[in-house]
Coordinates of C-alpha atoms and ligand atoms in Angstrom, one line a residue:
M1 CA 67.6 93.4 133.2
E2 CA 64.3 93.9 131.6
E3 CA 62.5 90.7 130.6
D4 CA 62.1 89.6 127.0
P5 CA 58.6 88.7 126.1
V6 CA 58.3 85.3 124.3
N7 CA 54.7 85.8 123.1
L8 CA 52.2 88.5 122.5
R9 CA 50.5 88.0 125.9
E10 CA 53.8 88.7 127.6
F11 CA 54.1 91.9 125.7
Q12 CA 50.7 92.9 127.1
E13 CA 51.9 92.2 130.6
L14 CA 55.0 94.3 130.1
A15 CA 53.0 97.1 128.6
K16 CA 50.6 97.0 131.6
R17 CA 53.5 97.4 134.0
K18 CA 55.0 100.4 132.0
L19 CA 51.9 102.4 131.3
P20 CA 49.8 104.7 133.4
K21 CA 46.5 103.1 134.4
M22 CA 44.5 105.6 132.3
S23 CA 46.4 104.7 129.1
Y24 CA 46.5 101.0 129.7
D25 CA 42.8 100.9 130.4
Y26 CA 42.0 102.8 127.3
I27 CA 44.1 100.5 125.1
S28 CA 43.1 97.2 126.6
G29 CA 39.5 97.9 127.4
G30 CA 36.2 97.0 125.6
A31 CA 32.6 98.2 125.8
E32 CA 30.3 97.6 128.7
D33 CA 30.5 94.0 130.1
Q34 CA 33.5 93.3 127.8
F35 CA 31.8 90.0 126.8
T36 CA 32.8 90.4 123.2
L37 CA 36.3 91.3 124.3
R38 CA 36.8 87.9 125.9
E39 CA 34.9 86.2 123.1
N40 CA 37.2 87.6 120.4
V41 CA 40.1 85.6 122.0
E42 CA 38.2 82.6 123.3
A43 CA 36.4 81.8 120.0
F44 CA 39.9 81.3 118.4
Q45 CA 40.7 78.9 121.2
R46 CA 37.7 76.7 120.5
I47 CA 38.8 76.0 116.9
M48 CA 41.1 73.0 116.6
L49 CA 43.6 72.3 113.8
R50 CA 43.7 69.3 111.4
P51 CA 47.3 69.0 110.4
R52 CA 48.5 66.9 107.5
I53 CA 51.7 64.9 107.8
L54 CA 54.5 63.8 105.5
V55 CA 54.3 66.9 103.4
D56 CA 57.6 68.5 102.3
V57 CA 57.8 71.6 104.5
S58 CA 61.5 72.3 104.0
K59 CA 60.5 75.7 102.5
I60 CA 57.6 77.8 103.9
D61 CA 56.4 80.8 102.0
T62 CA 54.2 83.2 104.1
S63 CA 54.3 86.0 101.4
S64 CA 51.0 87.5 100.4
T65 CA 49.4 90.3 98.4
L66 CA 46.6 92.7 99.1
L67 CA 45.0 94.9 96.3
G68 CA 48.2 94.2 94.3
H69 CA 50.6 95.2 97.1
K70 CA 53.2 92.6 98.2
M71 CA 53.5 91.8 101.9
S72 CA 55.9 89.4 103.7
S73 CA 52.9 87.8 105.4
P74 CA 49.1 88.2 105.6
I75 CA 49.4 90.2 108.9
L76 CA 48.7 93.9 108.8
V77 CA 48.8 96.7 111.4
A78 CA 45.2 97.7 112.3
P79 CA 44.4 101.4 112.8
T80 CA 44.7 102.5 116.4
G81 CA 44.3 106.1 117.5
S82 CA 46.4 108.2 119.8
Q83 CA 49.6 106.0 119.9
Q84 CA 51.5 108.6 121.9
L85 CA 49.5 107.4 124.9
A86 CA 51.8 104.3 124.5
H87 CA 55.1 105.9 123.5
P88 CA 56.3 109.4 122.5
D89 CA 57.3 108.1 119.0
G90 CA 53.8 106.9 118.5
E91 CA 52.7 106.2 114.9
L92 CA 56.2 107.1 113.5
A93 CA 57.7 104.1 115.4
T94 CA 54.8 101.9 114.2
A95 CA 55.3 103.1 110.6
R96 CA 59.0 102.3 110.7
A97 CA 58.5 98.9 112.3
A98 CA 55.7 97.9 109.8
A99 CA 58.0 99.0 106.9
A100 CA 60.9 97.0 108.3
C101 CA 58.6 93.9 108.5
N102 CA 57.4 94.5 105.0
T103 CA 53.8 94.8 106.0
I104 CA 51.1 97.4 105.6
Q105 CA 50.2 99.9 108.4
V106 CA 46.7 101.3 108.4
L107 CA 47.1 104.7 109.8
S108 CA 44.3 105.9 112.1
F109 CA 42.4 109.1 111.4
A110 CA 43.0 109.8 115.1
S111 CA 46.8 109.5 114.8
D112 CA 49.0 111.8 117.1
Y113 CA 51.4 112.4 114.2
T114 CA 49.8 113.8 111.1
L115 CA 49.3 111.7 108.0
E116 CA 52.0 113.8 106.3
E117 CA 54.5 113.3 109.2
V118 CA 53.9 109.5 109.0
A119 CA 54.2 109.5 105.2
S120 CA 57.6 111.2 105.3
S121 CA 58.9 109.0 108.1
C122 CA 59.8 106.1 105.8
D123 CA 59.1 104.6 102.4
A124 CA 56.3 102.0 102.6
V125 CA 52.9 101.0 101.3
R126 CA 50.3 102.2 103.8
F127 CA 46.5 102.7 104.0
F128 CA 44.6 105.5 105.7
Q129 CA 41.6 104.9 108.0
L130 CA 38.8 107.4 107.8
Y131 CA 36.2 108.6 110.3
V132 CA 33.6 110.8 108.8
F133 CA 32.9 113.9 110.9
K134 CA 29.8 116.1 110.8
G135 CA 30.0 118.4 107.8
R136 CA 31.7 116.3 105.2
D137 CA 34.3 118.9 104.2
V138 CA 36.7 117.8 106.9
A139 CA 36.7 114.2 105.7
A140 CA 37.0 115.3 102.1
A141 CA 40.1 117.5 102.9
V142 CA 41.7 114.7 104.9
V143 CA 41.1 112.0 102.2
Q144 CA 42.6 114.2 99.5
R145 CA 45.6 114.8 101.7
A146 CA 46.0 111.0 102.2
E147 CA 45.8 110.5 98.4
R148 CA 48.4 113.2 97.8
N149 CA 50.7 111.8 100.4
G150 CA 50.8 108.3 98.7
Y151 CA 48.4 106.3 100.9
K152 CA 47.1 103.4 98.8
A153 CA 43.6 102.8 100.1
I154 CA 40.9 104.3 102.3
V155 CA 39.7 102.2 105.1
L156 CA 36.3 103.5 106.1
T157 CA 35.4 102.6 109.7
A158 CA 31.6 102.0 109.6
D159 CA 30.9 100.7 113.1
T160 CA 31.3 103.9 115.0
P161 CA 28.3 106.2 114.3
R162 CA 28.7 107.0 118.1
L163 CA 31.3 105.9 120.5
G164 CA 30.8 102.6 122.4
R165 CA 30.4 102.9 126.2
R166 CA 33.8 102.2 127.7
E167 CA 33.4 102.3 131.4
A168 CA 37.0 102.3 132.5
D169 CA 37.5 105.5 130.4
I170 CA 34.5 107.1 132.1
K171 CA 35.9 106.3 135.5
N172 CA 39.4 107.4 134.7
K173 CA 38.1 110.6 133.1
L174 CA 40.2 109.7 130.0
I175 CA 42.1 112.7 128.5
I176 CA 42.9 112.2 124.9
P177 CA 45.1 114.5 122.8
M178 CA 43.4 116.7 120.1
N179 CA 43.2 115.0 116.7
R180 CA 46.2 116.3 114.7
N181 CA 44.9 115.4 111.3
V182 CA 42.1 117.9 111.6
E183 CA 44.2 120.7 113.0
G184 CA 43.3 123.9 111.3
L185 CA 40.2 122.3 109.8
M186 CA 37.9 122.5 112.8
S187 CA 38.0 123.5 116.4
V188 CA 36.3 121.4 119.1
D189 CA 36.0 122.1 122.7
I190 CA 37.0 118.8 124.4
H191 CA 36.7 120.0 128.0
T192 CA 34.4 117.9 130.0
T193 CA 32.9 118.2 133.4
G194 CA 33.8 114.6 134.0
G195 CA 33.6 111.3 132.2
S196 CA 35.6 110.2 129.1
G197 CA 37.2 113.0 127.2
L198 CA 37.1 110.8 124.1
E199 CA 33.4 110.3 124.4
A200 CA 33.0 114.1 124.7
F201 CA 35.1 114.6 121.5
A202 CA 33.3 111.8 119.6
S203 CA 29.8 113.0 120.4
K204 CA 30.7 116.4 119.0
T205 CA 32.4 115.2 115.9
L206 CA 31.3 111.8 114.6
D207 CA 28.5 111.9 112.0
P208 CA 25.8 109.4 112.9
S209 CA 23.9 110.0 109.7
L210 CA 26.6 108.3 107.6
S211 CA 25.0 105.6 105.5
W212 CA 25.5 103.3 102.5
K213 CA 24.7 106.0 100.0
D214 CA 27.7 108.0 101.2
I215 CA 30.0 105.4 99.7
E216 CA 29.0 107.0 96.4
W217 CA 30.1 110.4 97.8
L218 CA 33.4 108.9 99.0
K219 CA 34.1 107.5 95.6
S220 CA 33.4 110.8 94.0
I221 CA 36.1 112.5 96.1
T222 CA 38.9 109.9 95.7
R223 CA 40.4 107.5 93.2
L224 CA 41.7 105.3 96.0
P225 CA 40.1 101.9 96.6
I226 CA 37.7 101.9 99.6
I227 CA 37.7 99.1 102.2
V228 CA 34.9 99.0 104.6
K229 CA 35.7 98.1 108.2
G230 CA 33.2 96.8 110.7
V231 CA 31.2 94.2 108.7
L232 CA 29.7 91.4 110.8
T233 CA 26.9 90.0 108.7
A234 CA 26.3 88.5 105.3
E235 CA 23.6 91.1 104.6
D236 CA 26.1 94.0 105.0
A237 CA 28.8 92.2 103.1
I238 CA 26.5 91.9 100.1
K239 CA 25.6 95.6 100.4
A240 CA 29.2 96.5 100.6
V241 CA 29.9 94.6 97.3
E242 CA 26.9 96.2 95.7
V243 CA 28.1 99.7 96.4
G244 CA 31.5 98.9 95.0
V245 CA 34.0 98.6 97.8
S246 CA 37.3 97.0 97.1
G247 CA 37.6 95.1 100.3
I248 CA 35.8 94.1 103.5
I249 CA 37.2 93.9 107.1
V250 CA 35.2 91.7 109.4
S251 CA 35.6 93.6 112.7
N252 CA 33.8 94.5 115.9
H253 CA 36.4 97.2 116.6
G254 CA 38.2 95.1 119.0
A255 CA 35.0 94.8 121.1
R256 CA 35.1 98.5 121.9
Q257 CA 31.8 99.4 120.2
L258 CA 28.7 97.2 120.5
D259 CA 29.1 94.6 123.2
Y260 CA 27.5 91.1 122.6
T261 CA 28.4 91.1 119.0
P262 CA 29.9 87.7 118.0
A263 CA 33.6 87.1 118.0
T264 CA 34.8 88.0 114.5
I265 CA 36.2 84.6 113.8
T266 CA 32.7 83.1 114.3
V267 CA 31.2 85.2 111.5
L268 CA 34.1 85.2 109.1
E269 CA 32.8 82.3 107.1
E270 CA 29.4 83.7 106.7
V271 CA 30.9 86.9 105.2
V272 CA 33.3 85.0 103.0
K273 CA 30.5 82.9 101.5
A274 CA 28.3 86.0 100.9
V275 CA 30.9 87.8 98.8
S276 CA 32.0 84.6 97.0
G277 CA 35.5 85.8 96.1
S278 CA 34.4 89.2 94.6
V279 CA 36.5 91.2 97.1
P280 CA 39.2 90.3 99.7
V281 CA 37.9 89.7 103.2
L282 CA 40.1 90.6 106.1
L283 CA 39.5 90.0 109.8
D284 CA 40.6 91.6 113.0
G285 CA 39.8 91.1 116.7
G286 CA 41.6 88.7 119.1
V287 CA 44.4 87.6 116.9
R288 CA 47.2 86.7 119.3
R289 CA 48.9 83.6 117.9
G290 CA 50.2 82.4 114.6
T291 CA 47.7 79.6 114.9
D292 CA 44.9 82.3 115.0
V293 CA 46.2 83.7 111.8
F294 CA 46.2 80.2 110.3
K295 CA 42.6 79.6 111.5
A296 CA 41.4 82.8 109.9
L297 CA 43.0 82.0 106.6
A298 CA 41.5 78.5 106.7
L299 CA 38.1 80.1 107.1
G300 CA 38.6 82.3 104.1
A301 CA 40.3 85.5 105.2
K302 CA 42.8 87.0 102.8
A303 CA 44.7 88.6 105.7
V304 CA 44.3 89.6 109.4
M305 CA 45.1 92.8 111.2
I306 CA 46.4 93.2 114.8
G307 CA 45.4 96.2 117.0
R308 CA 46.3 96.0 120.6
P309 CA 49.4 93.7 120.3
V310 CA 51.1 96.4 118.2
V311 CA 50.3 99.1 120.8
Y312 CA 51.6 96.9 123.6
G313 CA 54.8 96.3 121.7
L314 CA 55.1 100.1 121.2
A315 CA 54.5 100.7 124.9
A316 CA 56.9 98.0 126.0
K317 CA 59.9 98.8 123.7
G318 CA 59.0 101.5 121.1
E319 CA 59.8 100.8 117.5
D320 CA 61.7 97.7 118.4
G321 CA 58.8 96.3 120.4
V322 CA 56.4 96.7 117.4
K323 CA 59.0 95.0 115.1
R324 CA 59.2 92.1 117.6
V325 CA 55.5 91.8 117.9
I326 CA 55.0 91.6 114.1
T327 CA 58.0 89.3 113.6
M328 CA 56.9 87.0 116.5
L329 CA 53.5 86.5 114.9
Q330 CA 54.9 86.0 111.5
K331 CA 57.3 83.4 112.8
E332 CA 54.5 81.6 114.7
L333 CA 52.5 81.5 111.5
E334 CA 55.4 80.1 109.6
L335 CA 55.9 77.3 112.2
T336 CA 52.2 76.6 112.2
M337 CA 52.2 76.2 108.4
A338 CA 55.2 73.8 108.7
L339 CA 53.6 71.7 111.4
A340 CA 50.2 71.6 109.7
G341 CA 51.7 70.6 106.3
C342 CA 51.1 73.8 104.4
P343 CA 54.2 75.1 102.6
T344 CA 52.3 78.1 101.1
L345 CA 49.2 80.1 102.0
K346 CA 47.3 78.5 99.2
D347 CA 47.7 75.1 100.8
I348 CA 45.7 76.3 103.9
T349 CA 42.1 75.0 103.4
R350 CA 38.9 74.7 105.2
N351 CA 39.8 71.1 105.9
H352 CA 42.7 72.2 108.2
V353 CA 40.3 73.4 110.9
M354 CA 37.6 71.9 113.1
V355 CA 35.0 74.6 114.0
P356 CA 32.7 73.7 116.9
H357 CA 29.0 74.5 116.8
Q358 CA 29.2 78.2 117.3
K359 CA 27.8 78.9 120.7
P360 CA 29.7 81.1 123.2
R361 CA 30.8 79.0 126.2
S362 CA 29.0 81.2 128.6
L363 CA 25.7 80.5 126.9
L364 CA 26.0 76.7 126.9
Ligands
LIG401 C1 43.6 101.7 121.5 C2 42.8 101.4 120.3 C3 42.5 102.4 119.4 C4 41.8 102.2 118.3 N1 41.5 103.2 117.4 C5 40.9 102.9 116.2 C6 40.8 103.9 115.2 O1 41.2 105.1 115.4 N2 40.1 103.6 114.1 C7 39.6 102.4 113.9 O2 39.0 102.1 112.8 N3 39.7 101.4 114.8 C8 40.4 101.6 115.9 N4 40.6 100.6 116.8 C9 40.1 99.2 116.5 C10 41.2 98.5 115.7 O3 41.4 99.0 114.4 C11 40.9 97.0 115.6 O4 39.7 96.8 115.0 C12 41.0 96.2 116.9 O5 41.9 96.7 117.8 C13 41.3 94.7 116.6 O6 41.2 94.0 117.7 P1 42.5 93.5 118.6 O7 42.9 94.8 119.4 O8 42.0 92.5 119.5 O9 43.6 93.1 117.7 C14 41.3 100.9 118.0 C15 41.6 99.8 118.9 C16 42.4 100.1 120.0 C17 42.7 99.0 120.9
LIG402 C1 37.1 107.0 118.2 C2 38.6 107.0 117.9 C3 39.1 108.4 118.1 C4 39.4 106.0 118.6 C5 38.9 104.6 118.5 O1 38.4 104.1 117.5 C6 38.9 103.7 119.6 O2 39.3 104.1 120.7 O3 38.5 102.6 119.5

């Protein structure tokens, strides 16, 4: 009988056994030395909790809202491309699992099912993640389709003017399916003479000239709120608020872009302070435990997103695997809140965590 993972790490192990090496390496890997990949997880492990005792925790409420949308917990599904590498049902399975768990899926621009197919798969609140390609007409057409199909926000990924150097993908000569959302809008020759097929595609399509002034353009083509993903500094957080975004995601793209950026949890507080409550701040990168979610909330995040764990759940057990990953994390958060003396999310404060002097262990 197939084993039943009891935590998110065991889902990763199961996914590793089930997936071809090329797919597993693409999903699990990070950029270059993968220093930040390790840091994203380890920085959470350096933060300790300060639980309060003798609080009535007979009822725990994990429910939350984001931009006015209700969620059963502050845990969202991060955008991850090409989910058919993990399972044939890909983003459709993820959409149904997220809906069943009452949470928001951020659909990747690079999804293997089109945004229309995902929208008609089930009824749910979902957001759409945008990459801006050279020649803005493709992005404009896709954003308008997302709006027409009921997506409730645009998540602009801003940390990928070019693709980070992912050495496993280069060695494996990664083959990536053609982006379905741009079918009929553009044609790109993705044949390579070697190396990563994703890198070949990205270098032909991504627009490295995208800049802050383009938020104005994005606002001119959609009425949807814009959330910027990839903020790591107070300076950029302030800029994002100035140009009128509706939300910020502290993210280093799961350590797949610029290596030696800090773990996201170590810069969260800086960003939260810089925006002083004007817009919600989310975080992704390395969230693997309910205690991690709790720590991020204590440091000011409105919610967190999980990337790889969802894809591992999908690879391990399809739609049911994704459901179990999300539910597992929600239940761990609920238990953490009970054991820390926080019956509601509002009860989680900065005083519930002890943050060490932020120096990566390997630099001490
Ligand atoms: C396989 C994979 C594909 C991804 N594809 C996208 C994408 O298409 N767009 C995007 O904005 N981020 C993408 N990301 C980054 C995630 O949205 C997220 O920032 C990251 O996975 C969070 O870190 P975690 O995997 O440690 O949870 C991808 C990440 C992975 C692992
Ligand atoms: C560049 C995208 C197509 C995929 C992505 O964001 C990723 O692999 O991290």
